[in-house]
Tab-separated table of C-alpha atoms in Angstrom:
chain	number	residue	atom	x	y	z
J	1	MET	CA	110.646	37.973	56.433
J	2	LYS	CA	109.393	34.853	58.198
J	3	ASN	CA	107.345	31.951	56.925
J	4	LEU	CA	104.986	30.406	59.509
J	5	LEU	CA	103.657	26.870	59.038
J	6	GLU	CA	101.153	25.124	61.294
J	7	LEU	CA	102.296	21.539	61.874
J	8	THR	CA	101.159	18.615	64.023
J	9	VAL	CA	103.676	16.772	66.185
J	10	VAL	CA	102.800	13.070	66.451
J	11	TYR	CA	104.405	11.403	69.470
J	12	LYS	CA	105.406	7.749	69.664
J	13	ASN	CA	102.614	7.090	72.176
J	14	GLY	CA	100.046	8.244	69.612
J	15	GLY	CA	99.384	11.656	71.147
J	16	CYS	CA	99.763	14.854	69.173
J	17	ASP	CA	100.217	18.608	69.573
J	18	LYS	CA	100.013	21.591	67.264
J	19	VAL	CA	103.205	23.575	66.734
J	20	GLY	CA	103.862	26.782	64.809
J	21	MET	CA	107.034	26.355	62.761
J	22	VAL	CA	108.775	29.651	62.063
J	23	VAL	CA	110.929	29.194	58.957
J	24	GLU	CA	113.891	31.551	58.683
J	25	ASN	CA	116.375	29.368	56.781
J	26	ILE	CA	116.121	26.477	54.314
J	27	TYR	CA	119.046	24.289	53.260
J	28	ASN	CA	118.744	21.673	50.514
J	29	GLY	CA	121.312	18.896	50.455
J	30	GLY	CA	122.234	17.046	47.306
J	31	TYR	CA	124.175	13.994	46.114
J	32	ALA	CA	124.132	12.801	49.712
J	33	GLY	CA	124.005	9.027	49.402
J	34	ARG	CA	126.202	6.950	51.687
J	35	ASN	CA	126.917	4.628	48.752
J	36	GLN	CA	129.012	6.559	46.230
J	37	GLU	CA	128.033	4.182	43.431
J	38	HIS	CA	124.408	5.161	43.991
J	39	VAL	CA	125.448	8.826	43.998
J	40	ARG	CA	127.081	8.340	40.594
J	41	GLU	CA	123.890	6.665	39.345
J	42	HIS	CA	121.856	9.701	40.441
J	43	ILE	CA	124.320	12.016	38.691
J	44	GLU	CA	123.871	9.909	35.538
J	45	GLU	CA	120.062	10.157	35.869
J	46	LEU	CA	120.335	13.939	35.891
J	47	ALA	CA	122.890	13.962	33.068
J	48	LYS	CA	120.232	12.392	30.819
J	49	VAL	CA	118.269	15.652	31.036
J	50	GLY	CA	121.340	17.864	30.637
J	51	VAL	CA	122.233	18.601	34.270
J	52	PRO	CA	126.004	19.122	34.661
J	53	ALA	CA	127.810	16.940	37.199
J	54	PRO	CA	128.767	18.622	40.497
J	55	THR	CA	132.410	19.413	41.204
J	56	THR	CA	132.107	17.933	44.695
J	57	THR	CA	129.673	15.859	46.727
J	58	PRO	CA	127.641	16.321	48.810
J	59	THR	CA	126.262	19.716	47.794
J	60	LEU	CA	124.275	22.236	49.845
J	61	TYR	CA	121.969	24.971	48.543
J	62	PRO	CA	120.491	27.702	50.787
J	63	LEU	CA	116.995	28.729	49.672
J	64	ALA	CA	114.739	31.668	50.468
J	65	ASN	CA	112.630	30.940	53.537
J	66	TYR	CA	109.290	31.530	51.800
J	67	ASN	CA	109.980	28.510	49.600
J	68	LEU	CA	108.420	25.927	51.948
J	69	THR	CA	104.815	24.756	51.924
J	70	THR	CA	102.478	21.996	53.090
J	71	ALA	CA	100.150	22.599	50.127
J	72	ASP	CA	98.543	19.780	48.160
J	73	ARG	CA	98.991	21.588	44.839
J	74	ILE	CA	101.887	23.558	43.414
J	75	GLN	CA	102.239	25.669	40.274
J	76	VAL	CA	105.285	25.509	37.999
J	77	GLN	CA	106.381	27.395	34.904
J	78	ASN	CA	107.141	24.524	32.538
J	79	SER	CA	106.368	20.846	32.074
J	80	GLU	CA	109.890	19.626	32.879
J	81	THR	CA	109.787	19.663	36.674
J	82	SER	CA	109.928	16.779	39.106
J	83	GLY	CA	109.852	16.041	42.811
J	84	GLU	CA	112.310	14.042	44.918
J	85	ILE	CA	111.403	12.332	48.183
J	86	GLU	CA	113.676	13.262	51.101
J	87	TYR	CA	113.783	13.253	54.860
J	88	VAL	CA	113.399	16.740	56.276
J	89	LEU	CA	114.718	18.013	59.611
J	90	LEU	CA	113.205	21.057	61.318
J	91	TRP	CA	114.461	22.894	64.389
J	92	GLN	CA	112.050	24.921	66.487
J	93	ALA	CA	112.319	26.204	70.075
J	94	GLY	CA	115.251	23.953	70.897
J	95	ARG	CA	113.701	20.753	69.551
J	96	ALA	CA	114.425	18.793	66.376
J	97	TYR	CA	111.665	17.263	64.265
J	98	VAL	CA	111.648	15.019	61.205
J	99	THR	CA	109.137	14.612	58.407
J	100	VAL	CA	108.900	13.608	54.753
J	101	GLY	CA	109.171	16.113	51.925
J	102	SER	CA	109.896	16.733	48.277
J	103	ASP	CA	112.576	18.949	46.792
J	104	HIS	CA	110.625	19.874	43.658
J	105	THR	CA	112.987	21.082	40.947
J	106	ASP	CA	112.754	22.830	37.579
J	107	ARG	CA	114.774	20.438	35.411
J	108	GLU	CA	114.886	22.806	32.443
J	109	LEU	CA	116.423	25.557	34.566
J	110	GLU	CA	118.697	23.027	36.279
J	111	ASN	CA	120.706	22.784	33.052
J	112	PHE	CA	121.880	26.337	33.742
J	113	SER	CA	121.880	26.574	37.554
J	114	VAL	CA	121.051	23.913	40.133
J	115	ALA	CA	120.557	26.515	42.872
J	116	LYS	CA	118.150	28.597	40.768
J	117	SER	CA	116.242	25.481	39.663
J	118	LYS	CA	115.479	24.633	43.290
J	119	GLN	CA	114.501	28.204	44.110
J	120	ALA	CA	112.078	28.200	41.147
J	121	CYS	CA	109.804	25.541	42.690
J	122	PRO	CA	108.418	25.085	46.197
J	123	ASN	CA	109.803	22.674	48.760
J	124	ILE	CA	106.909	20.555	50.027
J	125	ILE	CA	106.592	18.833	53.414
J	126	ALA	CA	103.937	16.804	55.225
J	127	LYS	CA	101.746	18.540	57.790
J	128	GLU	CA	102.704	16.002	60.459
J	129	VAL	CA	106.149	15.607	62.034
J	130	TRP	CA	107.851	13.286	64.518
J	131	LEU	CA	110.332	14.096	67.226
J	132	TYR	CA	113.814	13.340	65.924
J	133	GLU	CA	114.749	11.822	69.282
J	134	ASP	CA	111.938	9.256	68.893
J	135	VAL	CA	113.409	7.788	65.685
J	136	LYS	CA	117.130	8.476	65.994
J	137	ASP	CA	117.973	5.048	67.460
J	138	HIS	CA	116.372	3.127	64.581
J	139	TRP	CA	116.989	5.733	61.880
J	140	ASP	CA	118.334	3.395	59.196
J	141	GLN	CA	115.208	1.218	59.330
J	142	ILE	CA	112.884	4.059	58.335
J	143	GLN	CA	111.650	3.718	54.769
J	144	LEU	CA	110.953	6.308	52.074
J	145	LYS	CA	108.453	5.541	49.305
J	146	CYS	CA	107.293	7.799	46.494
J	147	TRP	CA	104.623	7.033	43.913
J	148	VAL	CA	103.974	9.234	40.896
J	149	THR	CA	101.058	9.533	38.504
J	150	LYS	CA	101.697	10.561	34.906
J	151	ASP	CA	98.900	10.625	32.300
J	152	GLY	CA	96.748	8.486	34.598
J	153	GLN	CA	99.412	5.825	35.218
J	154	ARG	CA	100.510	5.388	38.860
J	155	VAL	CA	103.917	3.777	39.480
J	156	LEU	CA	106.350	3.327	42.350
J	157	TYR	CA	109.020	5.951	41.670
J	158	GLN	CA	111.425	5.792	44.646
J	159	ASP	CA	111.880	3.202	47.392
J	160	ALA	CA	114.707	2.909	49.942
J	161	THR	CA	115.492	3.193	53.634
J	162	LEU	CA	117.275	6.104	55.286
J	163	ALA	CA	120.374	3.891	55.355
J	164	ALA	CA	120.855	5.085	51.761
J	165	LEU	CA	121.347	8.708	52.854
J	166	MET	CA	123.852	10.585	54.972
J	167	ARG	CA	122.738	10.964	58.578
J	168	TRP	CA	122.445	14.390	60.189
J	169	GLU	CA	125.536	13.569	62.257
J	170	GLU	CA	127.510	13.430	58.986
J	171	TRP	CA	126.055	16.743	57.800
J	172	GLU	CA	126.594	18.615	61.062
J	173	PRO	CA	130.377	19.164	60.628
J	174	ILE	CA	129.717	20.442	57.096
J	175	PHE	CA	127.309	23.037	58.478
J	176	THR	CA	129.829	23.976	61.179
J	177	LYS	CA	132.581	24.414	58.581
J	178	LEU	CA	130.286	26.800	56.688
J	179	GLY	CA	129.676	28.786	59.869
J	180	ILE	CA	126.072	27.611	60.206
J	181	THR	CA	125.849	26.824	63.907
J	182	LYS	CA	122.458	28.246	64.886
J	183	LEU	CA	119.756	25.991	63.481
J	184	ASN	CA	116.693	27.210	65.361
J	185	ASN	CA	113.910	28.067	62.863
J	186	SER	CA	115.821	26.216	60.126
J	187	VAL	CA	114.781	23.425	57.764
J	188	PHE	CA	117.092	20.887	56.107
J	189	PHE	CA	116.250	18.696	53.104
J	190	SER	CA	118.470	15.621	53.002
J	191	GLY	CA	119.020	14.978	49.327
J	192	THR	CA	117.151	12.177	47.605
J	193	ILE	CA	117.344	8.455	46.879
J	194	ASN	CA	117.650	6.917	43.419
J	195	THR	CA	114.605	6.339	41.236
J	196	VAL	CA	113.351	2.792	40.714
J	197	GLY	CA	113.496	3.108	36.934
J	198	LYS	CA	116.806	5.028	36.831
J	199	ALA	CA	115.077	7.943	35.081
J	200	LEU	CA	113.214	11.116	36.003
J	201	ILE	CA	109.446	11.331	35.516
J	202	PHE	CA	107.816	14.731	35.049
J	203	ALA	CA	104.687	13.660	36.876
J	204	ASP	CA	101.262	15.177	37.484
J	205	LYS	CA	101.035	13.890	41.061
J	206	TYR	CA	103.446	12.826	43.822
J	207	GLU	CA	102.625	10.665	46.846
J	208	LEU	CA	105.223	10.646	49.621
J	209	GLU	CA	105.435	8.237	52.544
J	210	MET	CA	107.881	7.837	55.436
J	211	ILE	CA	107.365	4.500	57.219
J	212	ASP	CA	108.604	3.695	60.722
J	213	PRO	CA	108.421	-0.126	61.007
J	214	VAL	CA	109.690	-0.124	64.594
J	215	LEU	CA	106.959	2.116	66.018
J	216	GLY	CA	104.389	1.008	63.432
J	217	ARG	CA	103.434	4.379	61.966
J	218	SER	CA	103.906	6.519	58.877
J	219	LEU	CA	103.826	10.084	57.599
J	220	ARG	CA	102.163	10.789	54.251
J	221	HIS	CA	101.693	13.719	51.929
J	222	GLU	CA	100.599	14.083	48.334
J	223	TYR	CA	100.476	16.972	45.920
J	224	THR	CA	99.591	17.686	42.324
J	225	VAL	CA	101.488	19.823	39.834
J	226	GLN	CA	99.844	22.507	37.700
J	227	VAL	CA	101.831	23.871	34.758
J	228	LEU	CA	101.098	27.561	34.255
J	229	PRO	CA	100.162	28.789	30.762
J	230	ASP	CA	102.721	30.602	28.665
J	231	GLY	CA	102.871	34.343	29.155
J	232	ILE	CA	103.477	37.130	26.649
J	233	LYS	CA	107.165	37.157	25.746
């Protein structure tokens, strides 16, 4: 089974092209901060909602390839879900691309299984991507910002540069050790940054932005969350 997404590549000169992204593999990183104190803070954030601490960091979770979307609305099965802004790498036809995304997670299910909690909700990415080679040299200056809206109140939820997260060059030997050497048609979510308020918000809406201050451009995506009604149990 393959998942095909239509994306737009935005070049540093302002031009753009359409590209069909064939998704065969998805890998979600976790607890991937360069600063281990910040990693511990994120673990403590999750512990507040009952998520057990990992036995090692960073973590990596393979997901089913259908679990990726560019939609502006997702549906979830309970009210305790939340998104996390991340950088996302995509490999297609020998080229690497980067965009902004959200690893939306079922926090209720996460108490029992982190892997299953990520599989229970979609991974969301922007419809526009950049060439990785265009931003690689000033990677740490790129900024991630996430705003959330809950009960009509909009607040800044996450805000940091990519210097807070492990670079792909640090992840690559981990993939090699796991025997994952062919990345064509694969997607990698980086793991997230800490929240501004040191607490999760089960929001109604998420606004994601990746800002490149060197080339003066940004990638944006937003989505709303619909909680499905209870079924017959």
